[in-house]
Coordinates of C-alpha atoms in Angstrom, one line a residue:
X1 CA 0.0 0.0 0.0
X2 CA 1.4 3.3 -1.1
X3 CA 0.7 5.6 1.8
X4 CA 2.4 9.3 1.9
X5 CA 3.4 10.6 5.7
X6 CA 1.9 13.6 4.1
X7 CA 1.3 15.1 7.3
X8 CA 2.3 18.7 6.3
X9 CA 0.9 18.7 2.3
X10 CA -2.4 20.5 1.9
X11 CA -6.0 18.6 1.0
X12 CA -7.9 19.6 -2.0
X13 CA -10.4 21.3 -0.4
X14 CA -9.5 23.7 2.5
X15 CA -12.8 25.7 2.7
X16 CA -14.7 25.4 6.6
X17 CA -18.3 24.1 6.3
X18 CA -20.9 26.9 6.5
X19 CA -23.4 27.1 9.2
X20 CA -25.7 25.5 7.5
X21 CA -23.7 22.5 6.5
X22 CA -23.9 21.7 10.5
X23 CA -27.3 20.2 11.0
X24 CA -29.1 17.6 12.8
X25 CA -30.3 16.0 9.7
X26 CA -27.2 13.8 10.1
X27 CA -27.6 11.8 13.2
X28 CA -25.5 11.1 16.2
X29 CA -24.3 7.6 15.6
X30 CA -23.2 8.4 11.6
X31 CA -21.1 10.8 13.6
X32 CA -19.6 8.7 15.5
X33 CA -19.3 5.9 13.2
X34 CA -17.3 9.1 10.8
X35 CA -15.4 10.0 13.7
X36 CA -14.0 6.6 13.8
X37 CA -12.7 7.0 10.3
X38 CA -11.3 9.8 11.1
X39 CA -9.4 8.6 13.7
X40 CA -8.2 6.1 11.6
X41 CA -6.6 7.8 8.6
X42 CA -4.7 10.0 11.6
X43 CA -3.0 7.4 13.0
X44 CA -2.2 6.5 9.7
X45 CA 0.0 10.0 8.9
X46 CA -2.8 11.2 7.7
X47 CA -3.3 15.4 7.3
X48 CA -7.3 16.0 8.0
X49 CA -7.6 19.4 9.1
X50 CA -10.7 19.6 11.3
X51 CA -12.6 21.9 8.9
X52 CA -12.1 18.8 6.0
X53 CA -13.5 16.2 8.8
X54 CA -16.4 18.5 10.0
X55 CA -17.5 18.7 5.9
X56 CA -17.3 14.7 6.2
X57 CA -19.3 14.5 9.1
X58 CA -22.0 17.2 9.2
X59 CA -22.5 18.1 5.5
X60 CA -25.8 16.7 4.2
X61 CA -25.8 13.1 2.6
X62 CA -27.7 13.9 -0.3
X63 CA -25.8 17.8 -2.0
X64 CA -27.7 18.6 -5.3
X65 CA -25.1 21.2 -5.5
X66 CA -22.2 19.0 -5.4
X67 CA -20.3 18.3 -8.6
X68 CA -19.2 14.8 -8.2
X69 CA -15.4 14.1 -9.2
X70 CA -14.9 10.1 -8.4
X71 CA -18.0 8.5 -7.9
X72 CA -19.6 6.7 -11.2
X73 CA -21.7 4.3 -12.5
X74 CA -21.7 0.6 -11.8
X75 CA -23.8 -2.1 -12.1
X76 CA -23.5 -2.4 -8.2
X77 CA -25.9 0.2 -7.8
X78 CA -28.1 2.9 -9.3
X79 CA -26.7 6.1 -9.9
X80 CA -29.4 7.7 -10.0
X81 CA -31.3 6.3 -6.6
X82 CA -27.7 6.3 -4.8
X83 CA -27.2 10.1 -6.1
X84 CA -30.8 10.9 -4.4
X85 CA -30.1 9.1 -1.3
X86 CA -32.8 6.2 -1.7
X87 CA -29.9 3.6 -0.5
X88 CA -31.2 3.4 3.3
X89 CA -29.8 1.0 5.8
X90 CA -32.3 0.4 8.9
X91 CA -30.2 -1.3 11.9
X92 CA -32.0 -3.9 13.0
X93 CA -30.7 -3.5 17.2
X94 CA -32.2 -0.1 17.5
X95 CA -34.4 0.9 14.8
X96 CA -31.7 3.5 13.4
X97 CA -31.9 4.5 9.4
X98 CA -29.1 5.3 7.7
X99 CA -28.9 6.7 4.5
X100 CA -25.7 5.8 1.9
X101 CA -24.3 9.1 0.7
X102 CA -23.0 9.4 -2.8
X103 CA -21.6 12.9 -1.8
X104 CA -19.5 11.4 1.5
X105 CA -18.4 8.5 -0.7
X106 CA -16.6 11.5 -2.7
X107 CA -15.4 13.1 0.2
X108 CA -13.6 10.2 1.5
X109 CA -12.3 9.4 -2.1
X110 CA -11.1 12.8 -2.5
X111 CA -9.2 12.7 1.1
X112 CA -7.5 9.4 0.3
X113 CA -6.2 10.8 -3.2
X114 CA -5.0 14.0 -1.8
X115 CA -2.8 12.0 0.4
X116 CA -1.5 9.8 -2.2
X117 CA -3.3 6.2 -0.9
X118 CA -3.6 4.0 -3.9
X119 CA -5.0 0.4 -3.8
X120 CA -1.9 -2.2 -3.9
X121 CA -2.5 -5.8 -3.7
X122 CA 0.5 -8.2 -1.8
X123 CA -0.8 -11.5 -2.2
X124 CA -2.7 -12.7 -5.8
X125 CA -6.0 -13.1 -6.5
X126 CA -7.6 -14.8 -9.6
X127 CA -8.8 -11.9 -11.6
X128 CA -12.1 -13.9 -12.9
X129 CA -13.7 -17.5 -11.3
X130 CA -17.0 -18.7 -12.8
X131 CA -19.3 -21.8 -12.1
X132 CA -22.5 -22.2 -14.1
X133 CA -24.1 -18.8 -14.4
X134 CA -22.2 -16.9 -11.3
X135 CA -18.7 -15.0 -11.5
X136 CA -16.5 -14.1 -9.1
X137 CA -14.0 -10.7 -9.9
X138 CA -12.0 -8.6 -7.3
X139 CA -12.2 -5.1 -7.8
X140 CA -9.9 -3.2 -9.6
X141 CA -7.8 -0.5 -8.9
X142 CA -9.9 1.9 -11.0
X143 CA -13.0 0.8 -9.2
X144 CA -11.3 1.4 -5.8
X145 CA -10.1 5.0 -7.0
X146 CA -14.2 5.3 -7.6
X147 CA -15.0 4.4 -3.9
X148 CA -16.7 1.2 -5.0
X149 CA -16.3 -0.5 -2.0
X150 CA -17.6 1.6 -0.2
X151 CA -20.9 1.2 -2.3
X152 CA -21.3 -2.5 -2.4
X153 CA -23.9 -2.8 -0.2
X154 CA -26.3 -0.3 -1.7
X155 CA -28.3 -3.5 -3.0
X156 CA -27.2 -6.1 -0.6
X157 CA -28.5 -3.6 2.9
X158 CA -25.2 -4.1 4.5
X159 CA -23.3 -1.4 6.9
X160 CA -20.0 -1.0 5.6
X161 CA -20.4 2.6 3.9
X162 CA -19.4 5.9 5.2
X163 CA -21.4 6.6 8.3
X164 CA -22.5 2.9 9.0
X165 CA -20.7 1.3 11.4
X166 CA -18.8 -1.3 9.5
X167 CA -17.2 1.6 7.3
X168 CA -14.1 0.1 8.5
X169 CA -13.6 -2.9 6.7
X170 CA -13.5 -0.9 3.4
X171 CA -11.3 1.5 4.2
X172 CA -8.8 -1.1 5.8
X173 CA -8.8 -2.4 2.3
X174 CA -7.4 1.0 0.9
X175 CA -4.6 1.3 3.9
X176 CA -3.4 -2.3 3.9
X177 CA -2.3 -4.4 0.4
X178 CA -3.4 -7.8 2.5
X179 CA -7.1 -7.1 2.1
X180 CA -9.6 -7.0 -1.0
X181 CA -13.0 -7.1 -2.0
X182 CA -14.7 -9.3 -4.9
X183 CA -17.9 -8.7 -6.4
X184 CA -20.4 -11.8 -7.8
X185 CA -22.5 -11.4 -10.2
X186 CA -25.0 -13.3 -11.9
X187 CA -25.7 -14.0 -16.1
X188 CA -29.1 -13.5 -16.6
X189 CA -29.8 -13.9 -20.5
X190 CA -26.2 -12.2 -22.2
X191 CA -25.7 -9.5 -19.7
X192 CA -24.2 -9.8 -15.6
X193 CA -26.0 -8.4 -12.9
X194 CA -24.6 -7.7 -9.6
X195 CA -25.7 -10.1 -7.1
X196 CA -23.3 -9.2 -4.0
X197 CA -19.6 -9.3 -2.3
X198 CA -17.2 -10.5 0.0
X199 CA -13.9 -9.5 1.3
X200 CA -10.7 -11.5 1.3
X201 CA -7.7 -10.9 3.8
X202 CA -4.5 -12.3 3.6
X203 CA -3.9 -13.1 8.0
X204 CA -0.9 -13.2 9.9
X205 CA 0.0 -16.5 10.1
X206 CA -0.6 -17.0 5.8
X207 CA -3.6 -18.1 5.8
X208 CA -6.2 -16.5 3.6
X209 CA -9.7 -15.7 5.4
X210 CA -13.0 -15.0 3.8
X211 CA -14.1 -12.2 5.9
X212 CA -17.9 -10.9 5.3
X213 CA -20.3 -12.5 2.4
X214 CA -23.0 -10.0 1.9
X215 CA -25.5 -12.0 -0.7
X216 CA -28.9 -10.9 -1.9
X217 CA -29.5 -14.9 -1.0
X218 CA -33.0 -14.3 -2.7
X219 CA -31.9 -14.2 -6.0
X220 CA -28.6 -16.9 -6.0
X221 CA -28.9 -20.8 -5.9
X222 CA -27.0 -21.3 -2.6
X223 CA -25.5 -24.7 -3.7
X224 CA -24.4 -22.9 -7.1
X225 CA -22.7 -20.2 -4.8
X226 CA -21.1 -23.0 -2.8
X227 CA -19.8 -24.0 -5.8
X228 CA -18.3 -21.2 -6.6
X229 CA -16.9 -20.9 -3.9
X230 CA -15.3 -23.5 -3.3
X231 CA -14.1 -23.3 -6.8
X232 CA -12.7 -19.7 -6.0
X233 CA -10.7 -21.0 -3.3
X234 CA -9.1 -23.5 -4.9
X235 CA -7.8 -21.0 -7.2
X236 CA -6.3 -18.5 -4.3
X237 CA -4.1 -21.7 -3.2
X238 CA -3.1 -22.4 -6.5
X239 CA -2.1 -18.7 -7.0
X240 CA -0.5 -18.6 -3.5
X241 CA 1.6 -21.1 -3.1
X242 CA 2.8 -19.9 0.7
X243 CA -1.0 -19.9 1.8
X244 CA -2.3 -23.4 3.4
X245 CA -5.8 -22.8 3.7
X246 CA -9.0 -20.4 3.2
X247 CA -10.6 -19.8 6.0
X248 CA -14.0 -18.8 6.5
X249 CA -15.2 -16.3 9.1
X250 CA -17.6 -17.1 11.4
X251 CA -20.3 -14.4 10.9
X252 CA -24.2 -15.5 10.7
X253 CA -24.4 -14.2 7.6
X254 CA -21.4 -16.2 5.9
X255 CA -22.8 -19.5 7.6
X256 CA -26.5 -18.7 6.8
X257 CA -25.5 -18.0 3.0
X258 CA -23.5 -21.1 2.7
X259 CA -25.5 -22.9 5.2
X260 CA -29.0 -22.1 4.2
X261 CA -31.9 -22.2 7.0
X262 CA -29.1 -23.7 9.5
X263 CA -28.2 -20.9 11.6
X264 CA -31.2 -18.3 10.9
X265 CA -33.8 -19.2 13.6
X266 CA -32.8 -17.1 17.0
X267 CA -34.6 -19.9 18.5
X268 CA -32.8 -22.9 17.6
X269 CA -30.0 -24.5 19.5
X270 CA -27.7 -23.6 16.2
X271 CA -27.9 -20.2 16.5
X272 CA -26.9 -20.3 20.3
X273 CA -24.1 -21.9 18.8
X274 CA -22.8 -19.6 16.5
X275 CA -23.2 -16.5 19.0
X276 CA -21.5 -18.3 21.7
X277 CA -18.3 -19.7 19.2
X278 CA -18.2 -16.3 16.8
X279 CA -17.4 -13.9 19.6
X280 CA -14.8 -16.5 21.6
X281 CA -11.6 -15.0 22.5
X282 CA -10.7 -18.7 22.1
X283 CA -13.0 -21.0 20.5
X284 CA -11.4 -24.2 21.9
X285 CA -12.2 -23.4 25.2
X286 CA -13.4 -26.6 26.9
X287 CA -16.4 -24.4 28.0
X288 CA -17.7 -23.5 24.5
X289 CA -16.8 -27.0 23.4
X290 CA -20.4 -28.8 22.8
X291 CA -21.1 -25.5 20.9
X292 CA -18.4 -26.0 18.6
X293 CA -18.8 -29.3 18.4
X294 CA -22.6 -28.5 17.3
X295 CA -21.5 -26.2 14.4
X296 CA -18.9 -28.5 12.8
X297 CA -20.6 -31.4 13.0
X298 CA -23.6 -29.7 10.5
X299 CA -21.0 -27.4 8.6
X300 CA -18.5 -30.5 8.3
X301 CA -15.0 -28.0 8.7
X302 CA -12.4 -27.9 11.0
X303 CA -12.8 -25.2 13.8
X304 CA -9.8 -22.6 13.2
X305 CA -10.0 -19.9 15.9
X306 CA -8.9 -16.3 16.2
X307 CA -7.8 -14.1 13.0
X308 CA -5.0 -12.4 13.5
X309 CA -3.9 -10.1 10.7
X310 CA -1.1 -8.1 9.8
X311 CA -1.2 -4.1 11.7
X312 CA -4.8 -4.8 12.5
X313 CA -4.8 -2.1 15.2
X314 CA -3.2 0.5 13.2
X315 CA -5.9 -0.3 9.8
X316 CA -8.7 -0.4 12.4
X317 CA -9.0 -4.3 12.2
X318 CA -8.7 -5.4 15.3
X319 CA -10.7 -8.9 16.5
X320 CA -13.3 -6.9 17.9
X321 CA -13.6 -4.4 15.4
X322 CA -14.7 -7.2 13.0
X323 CA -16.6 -9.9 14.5
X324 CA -17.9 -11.7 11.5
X325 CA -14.2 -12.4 11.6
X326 CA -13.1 -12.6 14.8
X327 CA -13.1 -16.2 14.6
X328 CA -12.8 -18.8 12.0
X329 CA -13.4 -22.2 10.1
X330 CA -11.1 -24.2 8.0
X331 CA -12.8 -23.6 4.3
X332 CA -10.4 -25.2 2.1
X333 CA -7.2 -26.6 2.3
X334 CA -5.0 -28.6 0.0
X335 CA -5.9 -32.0 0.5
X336 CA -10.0 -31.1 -0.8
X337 CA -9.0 -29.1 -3.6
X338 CA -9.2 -32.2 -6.1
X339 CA -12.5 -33.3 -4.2
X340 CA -13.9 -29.6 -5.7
X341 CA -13.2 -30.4 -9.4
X342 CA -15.0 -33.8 -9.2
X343 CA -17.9 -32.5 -7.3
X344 CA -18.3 -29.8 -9.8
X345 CA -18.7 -32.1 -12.4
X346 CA -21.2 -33.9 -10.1
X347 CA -23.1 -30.5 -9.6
X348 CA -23.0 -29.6 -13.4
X349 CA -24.7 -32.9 -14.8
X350 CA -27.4 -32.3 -11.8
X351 CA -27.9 -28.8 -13.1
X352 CA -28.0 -29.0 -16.4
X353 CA -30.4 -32.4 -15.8
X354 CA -32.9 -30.8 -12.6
X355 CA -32.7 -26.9 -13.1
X356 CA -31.5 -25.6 -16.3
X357 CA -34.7 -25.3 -18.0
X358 CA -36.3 -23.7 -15.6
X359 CA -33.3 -21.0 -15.0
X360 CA -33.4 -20.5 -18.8
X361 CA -36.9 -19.4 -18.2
X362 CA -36.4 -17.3 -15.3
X363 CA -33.7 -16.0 -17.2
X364 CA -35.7 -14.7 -20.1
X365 CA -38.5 -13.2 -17.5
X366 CA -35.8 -11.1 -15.7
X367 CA -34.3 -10.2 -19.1
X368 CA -37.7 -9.0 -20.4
X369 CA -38.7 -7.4 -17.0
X370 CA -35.4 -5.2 -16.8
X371 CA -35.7 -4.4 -20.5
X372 CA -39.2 -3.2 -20.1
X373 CA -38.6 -1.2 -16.8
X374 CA -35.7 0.6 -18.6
X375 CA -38.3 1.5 -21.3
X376 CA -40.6 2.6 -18.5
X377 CA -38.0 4.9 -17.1
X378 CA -37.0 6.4 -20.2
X379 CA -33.6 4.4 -20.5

């Protein structure tokens, strides 16, 4: 990661935020959540004068008046819905809405350029993986100098833009070469559409962890995702040949996605499970042991334990500070990765046998849908 002690070189924009820029329209906890960014890029050698991280924190999310220099179009979102604030993100603990701001995603984009932070990767990742209709791509450097990941949940309702509170994990991706997002997509009819993302990070003992899968599980066949995967994986240890495994954070959402209608019901023995294992400070404590025991046994993977990763305090990645990933399972390691190929195989005669008909015709229905709603919009 190319990072400039920059600590006496000027930002682009040097202007104090009016009066009316301060206002309660912007509510405590994005603040906060800001503020923690903030902090962040400082103890990185970053220059933020305080009138730069006021703008960040108090101007308005949505700025009709503001003449966008980074932020573009992607199939990630919609430019024009994200560029009118109609991205929300409602927290399910307390109720709290959040809306994700087009014109702070350019503010953070514009800080990070003006103090020379460009996107470097240090471990290699397979630049395309596909498996039946689904594709897996990590994002470019061009699509990181757009602030794309902080944008990927617009369609997915995840937290991890400016002012949520998991704004973190993207930006640790911009001050460290050992983390990355990917993007999956779906081929509906000739054309991709964006069906979610993950994050990769490269840990500190070489190990490669999936961090956070954030899936719009509604519209993706989970065994086809599995798949994919899987097949993804494989590909990082070819590609790395210093990395053992891929491990597999321990968040509900990566389990539930991969897992389907194992983990979901706050009711169920399962789910006691996970909560009890995910936040461990040490999963093999004999103390957590039947509840460990419970979540291999149905996921069939080794228990791992804590991530560690590379200057995780200093890039705001601390255990705590990512608890999808605070703990771990063994996803893939050496000795499965000829198992994958023959199961895919497998999984492609049962496709093309039990489902491909009918996905060719749901195919052509969202082809014809999308087609006619772009007429309908004026597209």
């Amino acid at each position: 990661m190319k990072i400039s002690n920059a600590t006496n070189r000027p930002v682009f924009f040097v202007a104090s935020p009016s009066a009316d820029l301060l206002t309660l329209s912007n509510h405590q906890k994005s603040i906060e959540n800001i503020d923690r960014i903030i902090e962040i890029l400082r103890v990185n050698g970053l220059a933020i004068p305080d009138c730069i991280a006021n703008k960040l924190k108090y101007s308005p999310e949505v700025d009709a008046n503001h003449k966008f220099r980074f932020v573009s179009d992607s199939n990630c979102y919609n430019i024009n819905k994200l560029r009118n604030g109609d991205y929300k993100f409602t927290d399910r603990k307390d109720g709290t809405v959040y809306t994700i701001s087009m014109h702070k995603t350019d503010i953070i984009i514009e800080i990070l350029k003006s103090q020379s932070i460009t996107k470097s990767y240090d471990f290699k990742i397979p630049e395309k993986t596909e498996f039946h209709n689904m594709i897996i791509s990590r994002l470019s450097t061009d699509e990181y100098a757009g602030g794309l990941p902080f944008l990927l949940s617009c369609e997915t309702g995840h937290c991890d833009f400016i002012g949520g509170v998991g704004a973190n994990y993207p930006l640790a991706e911009y001050l460290s070469g050992e983390g990355v997002s990917c993007k999956v997509e779906t081929r509906y009819h000739d054309s991709y559409s964006y069906s979610g993302h993950f994050n990769l990070w490269k840990t500190a003992d070489k190990n490669i962890v999936i961090g956070t899968i954030a899936i719009k599980r509604e519209e993706v066949k989970s065994i086809v995702f599995r798949q994919l995967i899987e097949k993804f994986s494989v590909a990082l240890l070819n590609e790395n040949p210093d990395v053992s495994n891929v491990l597999l954070g321990m968040g509900g959402q990566n389990l539930n996605t991969l897992f389907p209608n194992t983990f979901n019901s706050p009711s169920s023995s399962n789910f006691k499970a996970l909560g009890e294992c995910r936040y461990a400070e040490n999963i093999h404590d004999e103390y957590i042991s039947d509840h460990l025991k419970t979540i291999t046994d149905i996921t069939k993977l080794e228990a791992y334990g804590k991530v560690e990763l590379n200057d995780q305090e200093r890039i705001g990645m601390l255990p705590d500070q990512r608890p999808d990933m605070k703990n771990a399972l063994v996803f893939m390691d050496r000795s499965a990765m000829r198992e994958v190929e023959k199961k895919e195989r497998e999984l492609l005669k049962k496709i093309i046998r039990d489902y491909q008909p009918i996905e060719e015709k749901l195919s052509r229905s969202s082809f014809w849908k999308k087609k006619t709603k772009k007429v309908t919009n004026g597209d």
